[in-house]
PDB file of N, CA and C in Angstrom:
ATOM      1  N   MET C   1       9.393  -5.060  -1.485  1.00 49.00           N
ATOM      2  CA  MET C   1       9.560  -3.845  -1.046  1.00 49.00           C
ATOM      3  C   MET C   1      10.337  -2.651  -1.585  1.00 49.00           C
ATOM      4  N   ALA C   2      10.484  -1.576  -1.650  1.00 54.00           N
ATOM      5  CA  ALA C   2      10.894  -0.593  -2.263  1.00 54.00           C
ATOM      6  C   ALA C   2      12.026   0.093  -1.265  1.00 54.00           C
ATOM      7  N   PHE C   3      13.199   0.082  -1.458  1.00 51.00           N
ATOM      8  CA  PHE C   3      14.134   0.660  -0.701  1.00 51.00           C
ATOM      9  C   PHE C   3      14.918   1.923  -1.318  1.00 51.00           C
ATOM     10  N   GLU C   4      14.999   2.981  -0.441  1.00 49.00           N
ATOM     11  CA  GLU C   4      15.898   4.159  -0.727  1.00 49.00           C
ATOM     12  C   GLU C   4      17.032   4.147  -0.594  1.00 49.00           C
ATOM     13  N   ALA C   5      17.824   3.946  -1.467  1.00 48.00           N
ATOM     14  CA  ALA C   5      19.391   3.456  -1.100  1.00 48.00           C
ATOM     15  C   ALA C   5      20.009   4.858  -0.664  1.00 48.00           C
ATOM     16  N   ALA C   6      19.501   5.933  -1.331  1.00 48.00           N
ATOM     17  CA  ALA C   6      20.083   7.334  -0.759  1.00 48.00           C
ATOM     18  C   ALA C   6      19.676   7.615   0.849  1.00 48.00           C
ATOM     19  N   LEU C   7      18.683   7.019   1.112  1.00 48.00           N
ATOM     20  CA  LEU C   7      18.473   7.436   2.723  1.00 48.00           C
ATOM     21  C   LEU C   7      18.526   6.287   3.591  1.00 48.00           C
ATOM     22  N   GLY C   8      18.607   4.854   2.793  1.00 52.00           N
ATOM     23  CA  GLY C   8      18.828   3.890   3.676  1.00 52.00           C
ATOM     24  C   GLY C   8      17.969   3.216   4.355  1.00 52.00           C
ATOM     25  N   ILE C   9      16.753   3.480   3.820  1.00 54.00           N
ATOM     26  CA  ILE C   9      15.352   3.177   4.600  1.00 54.00           C
ATOM     27  C   ILE C   9      14.577   2.744   3.437  1.00 54.00           C
ATOM     28  N   GLU C  10      13.468   1.907   4.026  1.00 59.00           N
ATOM     29  CA  GLU C  10      12.146   1.635   2.950  1.00 59.00           C
ATOM     30  C   GLU C  10      11.419   2.700   2.866  1.00 59.00           C
ATOM     31  N   ARG C  11      10.707   2.693   1.734  1.00 69.00           N
ATOM     32  CA  ARG C  11       9.658   3.703   1.293  1.00 69.00           C
ATOM     33  C   ARG C  11       8.472   3.114   1.890  1.00 69.00           C
ATOM     34  N   LEU C  12       7.300   4.097   1.650  1.00 79.00           N
ATOM     35  CA  LEU C  12       5.998   3.480   2.153  1.00 79.00           C
ATOM     36  C   LEU C  12       5.398   2.657   1.056  1.00 79.00           C
ATOM     37  N   CYS C  13       4.612   1.719   1.159  1.00 86.00           N
ATOM     38  CA  CYS C  13       4.065   1.037   0.310  1.00 86.00           C
ATOM     39  C   CYS C  13       3.793   1.594  -1.285  1.00 86.00           C
ATOM     40  N   THR C  14       4.195   0.823  -2.444  1.00 91.00           N
ATOM     41  CA  THR C  14       3.941   1.004  -3.818  1.00 91.00           C
ATOM     42  C   THR C  14       2.500   0.532  -4.293  1.00 91.00           C
ATOM     43  N   ILE C  15       2.030   1.029  -5.224  1.00 94.00           N
ATOM     44  CA  ILE C  15       0.962   0.390  -6.067  1.00 94.00           C
ATOM     45  C   ILE C  15       0.806  -1.044  -6.250  1.00 94.00           C
ATOM     46  N   ARG C  16       1.950  -1.507  -6.777  1.00 95.00           N
ATOM     47  CA  ARG C  16       2.131  -3.037  -6.988  1.00 95.00           C
ATOM     48  C   ARG C  16       2.117  -3.769  -5.755  1.00 95.00           C
ATOM     49  N   GLU C  17       2.770  -3.361  -4.801  1.00 94.00           N
ATOM     50  CA  GLU C  17       2.767  -4.019  -3.162  1.00 94.00           C
ATOM     51  C   GLU C  17       1.311  -4.076  -2.812  1.00 94.00           C
ATOM     52  N   ILE C  18       0.463  -3.091  -2.877  1.00 95.00           N
ATOM     53  CA  ILE C  18      -0.930  -3.187  -2.653  1.00 95.00           C
ATOM     54  C   ILE C  18      -1.584  -4.023  -3.380  1.00 95.00           C
ATOM     55  N   ALA C  19      -1.605  -4.039  -4.634  1.00 97.00           N
ATOM     56  CA  ALA C  19      -2.008  -4.921  -5.590  1.00 97.00           C
ATOM     57  C   ALA C  19      -1.800  -6.404  -4.988  1.00 97.00           C
ATOM     58  N   GLU C  20      -0.608  -6.602  -5.160  1.00 97.00           N
ATOM     59  CA  GLU C  20      -0.311  -7.998  -4.773  1.00 97.00           C
ATOM     60  C   GLU C  20      -0.759  -8.271  -3.412  1.00 97.00           C
ATOM     61  N   LYS C  21      -0.846  -7.831  -2.427  1.00 96.00           N
ATOM     62  CA  LYS C  21      -1.310  -8.079  -1.109  1.00 96.00           C
ATOM     63  C   LYS C  21      -2.845  -8.336  -1.226  1.00 96.00           C
ATOM     64  N   ALA C  22      -3.569  -7.415  -2.052  1.00 96.00           N
ATOM     65  CA  ALA C  22      -5.011  -7.217  -1.934  1.00 96.00           C
ATOM     66  C   ALA C  22      -5.490  -8.326  -2.988  1.00 96.00           C
ATOM     67  N   GLU C  23      -4.648  -8.927  -3.604  1.00 97.00           N
ATOM     68  CA  GLU C  23      -4.806  -9.709  -4.905  1.00 97.00           C
ATOM     69  C   GLU C  23      -5.723  -9.035  -5.925  1.00 97.00           C
ATOM     70  N   LEU C  24      -5.489  -7.767  -6.233  1.00 97.00           N
ATOM     71  CA  LEU C  24      -6.063  -6.893  -7.180  1.00 97.00           C
ATOM     72  C   LEU C  24      -5.237  -6.574  -8.212  1.00 97.00           C
ATOM     73  N   GLY C  25      -5.553  -5.976  -9.336  1.00 97.00           N
ATOM     74  CA  GLY C  25      -4.496  -5.405 -10.358  1.00 97.00           C
ATOM     75  C   GLY C  25      -4.132  -4.024 -10.205  1.00 97.00           C
ATOM     76  N   ALA C  26      -2.781  -3.732 -10.444  1.00 97.00           N
ATOM     77  CA  ALA C  26      -2.547  -2.210 -10.119  1.00 97.00           C
ATOM     78  C   ALA C  26      -3.280  -1.236 -10.489  1.00 97.00           C
ATOM     79  N   ALA C  27      -3.926  -1.302 -11.901  1.00 97.00           N
ATOM     80  CA  ALA C  27      -4.729  -0.471 -12.455  1.00 97.00           C
ATOM     81  C   ALA C  27      -6.212  -0.263 -11.242  1.00 97.00           C
ATOM     82  N   THR C  28      -6.796  -1.343 -10.988  1.00 97.00           N
ATOM     83  CA  THR C  28      -7.597  -1.176  -9.749  1.00 97.00           C
ATOM     84  C   THR C  28      -7.442  -0.377  -8.754  1.00 97.00           C
ATOM     85  N   VAL C  29      -6.286  -0.897  -8.085  1.00 96.00           N
ATOM     86  CA  VAL C  29      -5.750  -0.097  -7.022  1.00 96.00           C
ATOM     87  C   VAL C  29      -5.194   1.336  -7.370  1.00 96.00           C
ATOM     88  N   HIS C  30      -4.898   1.754  -8.478  1.00 96.00           N
ATOM     89  CA  HIS C  30      -4.695   2.982  -8.563  1.00 96.00           C
ATOM     90  C   HIS C  30      -6.236   3.754  -8.742  1.00 96.00           C
ATOM     91  N   ARG C  31      -6.835   3.212  -9.698  1.00 96.00           N
ATOM     92  CA  ARG C  31      -8.498   3.878  -9.496  1.00 96.00           C
ATOM     93  C   ARG C  31      -8.769   3.955  -8.188  1.00 96.00           C
ATOM     94  N   ALA C  32      -8.762   2.939  -7.373  1.00 96.00           N
ATOM     95  CA  ALA C  32      -9.396   3.097  -5.980  1.00 96.00           C
ATOM     96  C   ALA C  32      -8.825   4.162  -5.276  1.00 96.00           C
ATOM     97  N   LEU C  33      -7.430   4.391  -5.241  1.00 94.00           N
ATOM     98  CA  LEU C  33      -6.627   5.561  -4.799  1.00 94.00           C
ATOM     99  C   LEU C  33      -7.129   6.721  -5.237  1.00 94.00           C
ATOM    100  N   LYS C  34      -7.570   7.065  -6.470  1.00 95.00           N
ATOM    101  CA  LYS C  34      -7.868   8.207  -7.195  1.00 95.00           C
ATOM    102  C   LYS C  34      -9.568   8.461  -6.975  1.00 95.00           C
ATOM    103  N   ASN C  35     -10.005   7.549  -6.195  1.00 93.00           N
ATOM    104  CA  ASN C  35     -11.394   7.736  -5.704  1.00 93.00           C
ATOM    105  C   ASN C  35     -12.311   7.542  -7.196  1.00 93.00           C
ATOM    106  N   SER C  36     -12.029   6.867  -7.976  1.00 95.00           N
ATOM    107  CA  SER C  36     -12.690   6.553  -9.153  1.00 95.00           C
ATOM    108  C   SER C  36     -14.032   6.304  -8.926  1.00 95.00           C
ATOM    109  N   ARG C  37     -15.285   6.597  -9.359  1.00 95.00           N
ATOM    110  CA  ARG C  37     -16.446   6.051  -9.289  1.00 95.00           C
ATOM    111  C   ARG C  37     -16.817   4.377 -10.204  1.00 95.00           C
ATOM    112  N   GLU C  38     -15.672   4.205 -10.763  1.00 95.00           N
ATOM    113  CA  GLU C  38     -15.446   2.795 -11.392  1.00 95.00           C
ATOM    114  C   GLU C  38     -15.321   1.795 -10.433  1.00 95.00           C
ATOM    115  N   VAL C  39     -14.822   1.856  -9.260  1.00 97.00           N
ATOM    116  CA  VAL C  39     -14.449   1.042  -8.228  1.00 97.00           C
ATOM    117  C   VAL C  39     -15.777   1.064  -7.097  1.00 97.00           C
ATOM    118  N   ARG C  40     -16.071  -0.229  -6.922  1.00 97.00           N
ATOM    119  CA  ARG C  40     -16.727  -0.550  -5.985  1.00 97.00           C
ATOM    120  C   ARG C  40     -16.538  -0.103  -4.463  1.00 97.00           C
ATOM    121  N   PRO C  41     -17.292   0.315  -3.792  1.00 97.00           N
ATOM    122  CA  PRO C  41     -17.102   0.849  -2.075  1.00 97.00           C
ATOM    123  C   PRO C  41     -16.280  -0.393  -1.538  1.00 97.00           C
ATOM    124  N   GLU C  42     -16.603  -1.697  -1.622  1.00 97.00           N
ATOM    125  CA  GLU C  42     -16.079  -2.631  -0.848  1.00 97.00           C
ATOM    126  C   GLU C  42     -14.569  -2.930  -1.365  1.00 97.00           C
ATOM    127  N   THR C  43     -14.185  -2.604  -2.710  1.00 97.00           N
ATOM    128  CA  THR C  43     -13.044  -2.569  -3.139  1.00 97.00           C
ATOM    129  C   THR C  43     -12.095  -1.662  -2.604  1.00 97.00           C
ATOM    130  N   ARG C  44     -12.536  -0.613  -2.872  1.00 96.00           N
ATOM    131  CA  ARG C  44     -12.043   0.807  -2.331  1.00 96.00           C
ATOM    132  C   ARG C  44     -11.645   0.287  -0.847  1.00 96.00           C
ATOM    133  N   ARG C  45     -12.362  -0.113  -0.007  1.00 97.00           N
ATOM    134  CA  ARG C  45     -12.120  -0.180   1.407  1.00 97.00           C
ATOM    135  C   ARG C  45     -10.976  -1.269   1.484  1.00 97.00           C
ATOM    136  N   LEU C  46     -10.986  -2.244   0.900  1.00 97.00           N
ATOM    137  CA  LEU C  46      -9.952  -3.091   0.667  1.00 97.00           C
ATOM    138  C   LEU C  46      -8.804  -2.487   0.646  1.00 97.00           C
ATOM    139  N   VAL C  47      -8.596  -1.916  -0.802  1.00 96.00           N
ATOM    140  CA  VAL C  47      -7.240  -1.305  -0.755  1.00 96.00           C
ATOM    141  C   VAL C  47      -6.963  -0.176   0.348  1.00 96.00           C
ATOM    142  N   LEU C  48      -7.840   0.434   0.926  1.00 94.00           N
ATOM    143  CA  LEU C  48      -7.320   1.530   1.846  1.00 94.00           C
ATOM    144  C   LEU C  48      -6.994   0.694   3.263  1.00 94.00           C
ATOM    145  N   ASP C  49      -7.466  -0.294   3.366  1.00 95.00           N
ATOM    146  CA  ASP C  49      -7.149  -1.221   4.655  1.00 95.00           C
ATOM    147  C   ASP C  49      -5.667  -1.914   4.501  1.00 95.00           C
ATOM    148  N   THR C  50      -5.694  -2.230   3.003  1.00 95.00           N
ATOM    149  CA  THR C  50      -4.328  -2.904   2.575  1.00 95.00           C
ATOM    150  C   THR C  50      -3.254  -1.894   2.949  1.00 95.00           C
ATOM    151  N   VAL C  51      -3.501  -0.752   2.259  1.00 93.00           N
ATOM    152  CA  VAL C  51      -2.392   0.309   2.544  1.00 93.00           C
ATOM    153  C   VAL C  51      -2.067   0.617   4.077  1.00 93.00           C
ATOM    154  N   CYS C  52      -3.234   0.820   4.898  1.00 92.00           N
ATOM    155  CA  CYS C  52      -2.727   1.187   6.244  1.00 92.00           C
ATOM    156  C   CYS C  52      -2.118  -0.062   7.015  1.00 92.00           C
ATOM    157  N   ARG C  53      -2.497  -1.431   6.503  1.00 92.00           N
ATOM    158  CA  ARG C  53      -1.921  -2.390   7.153  1.00 92.00           C
ATOM    159  C   ARG C  53      -0.198  -2.410   6.721  1.00 92.00           C
ATOM    160  N   LEU C  54       0.105  -2.241   5.333  1.00 92.00           N
ATOM    161  CA  LEU C  54       1.411  -2.412   4.718  1.00 92.00           C
ATOM    162  C   LEU C  54       2.206  -1.539   5.621  1.00 92.00           C
ATOM    163  N   ASN C  55       1.790  -0.181   5.428  1.00 89.00           N
ATOM    164  CA  ASN C  55       2.516   1.202   6.145  1.00 89.00           C
ATOM    165  C   ASN C  55       2.811   0.702   7.576  1.00 89.00           C
ATOM    166  N   GLU C  56       1.525   0.386   8.251  1.00 88.00           N
ATOM    167  CA  GLU C  56       2.023   0.049   9.538  1.00 88.00           C
ATOM    168  C   GLU C  56       3.064  -0.932  10.066  1.00 88.00           C
ATOM    169  N   GLU C  57       3.176  -1.891   9.006  1.00 85.00           N
ATOM    170  CA  GLU C  57       4.026  -2.971   9.270  1.00 85.00           C
ATOM    171  C   GLU C  57       5.696  -2.282   8.963  1.00 85.00           C
ATOM    172  N   LYS C  58       5.690  -1.341   8.022  1.00 81.00           N
ATOM    173  CA  LYS C  58       7.008  -0.988   7.398  1.00 81.00           C
ATOM    174  C   LYS C  58       7.339  -0.013   8.565  1.00 81.00           C
ATOM    175  N   ILE C  59       6.381   0.726   9.091  1.00 82.00           N
ATOM    176  CA  ILE C  59       6.904   1.764  10.054  1.00 82.00           C
ATOM    177  C   ILE C  59       7.177   1.060  11.385  1.00 82.00           C
ATOM    178  N   ALA C  60       6.515  -0.276  11.700  1.00 82.00           N
ATOM    179  CA  ALA C  60       6.993  -0.868  13.004  1.00 82.00           C
ATOM    180  C   ALA C  60       8.354  -1.410  12.824  1.00 82.00           C
ATOM    181  N   ARG C  61       8.514  -1.917  11.316  1.00 79.00           N
ATOM    182  CA  ARG C  61      10.080  -2.336  11.300  1.00 79.00           C
ATOM    183  C   ARG C  61      11.056  -1.411  11.548  1.00 79.00           C
ATOM    184  N   ALA C  62      10.804  -0.090  11.124  1.00 74.00           N
ATOM    185  CA  ALA C  62      11.600   0.857  11.008  1.00 74.00           C
ATOM    186  C   ALA C  62      11.940   1.285  12.342  1.00 74.00           C
ATOM    187  N   ALA C  63      10.796   1.380  13.297  1.00 77.00           N
ATOM    188  CA  ALA C  63      11.034   1.677  14.662  1.00 77.00           C
ATOM    189  C   ALA C  63      12.041   0.754  15.355  1.00 77.00           C
ATOM    190  N   ARG C  64      11.754  -0.526  15.040  1.00 79.00           N
ATOM    191  CA  ARG C  64      12.599  -1.707  15.504  1.00 79.00           C
ATOM    192  C   ARG C  64      13.844  -1.340  15.329  1.00 79.00           C
ATOM    193  N   PHE C  65      14.152  -0.889  14.034  1.00 73.00           N
ATOM    194  CA  PHE C  65      15.836  -0.795  13.505  1.00 73.00           C
ATOM    195  C   PHE C  65      16.331   0.285  14.051  1.00 73.00           C
ATOM    196  N   VAL C  66      15.687   1.422  14.307  1.00 73.00           N
ATOM    197  CA  VAL C  66      16.303   2.761  14.549  1.00 73.00           C
ATOM    198  C   VAL C  66      16.138   2.315  16.429  1.00 73.00           C
ATOM    199  N   GLY C  67      15.423   1.723  17.041  1.00 67.00           N
ATOM    200  CA  GLY C  67      15.378   1.388  18.466  1.00 67.00           C
ATOM    201  C   GLY C  67      16.329   0.530  19.129  1.00 67.00           C
ATOM    202  N   GLY C  68      17.007  -0.157  18.096  1.00 56.00           N
ATOM    203  CA  GLY C  68      17.811  -1.150  18.209  1.00 56.00           C
ATOM    204  C   GLY C  68      17.446  -2.445  18.218  1.00 56.00           C
TER     205      GLY C  68
END
């Protein structure tokens, strides 16, 4: 997880985190996020689903932290 020390909070997911969770290479994730034609639609969907899932987890964790 990436941590913003100045803010004292975690940032949303990084390309490396997405790649690790989706079991893909960072370059593939980057191409999928840039909507490259080289990436299959199934792979793009996997990347986008992974981004949503990771960000939801971080937002929920932050909400629990703020809420007590």
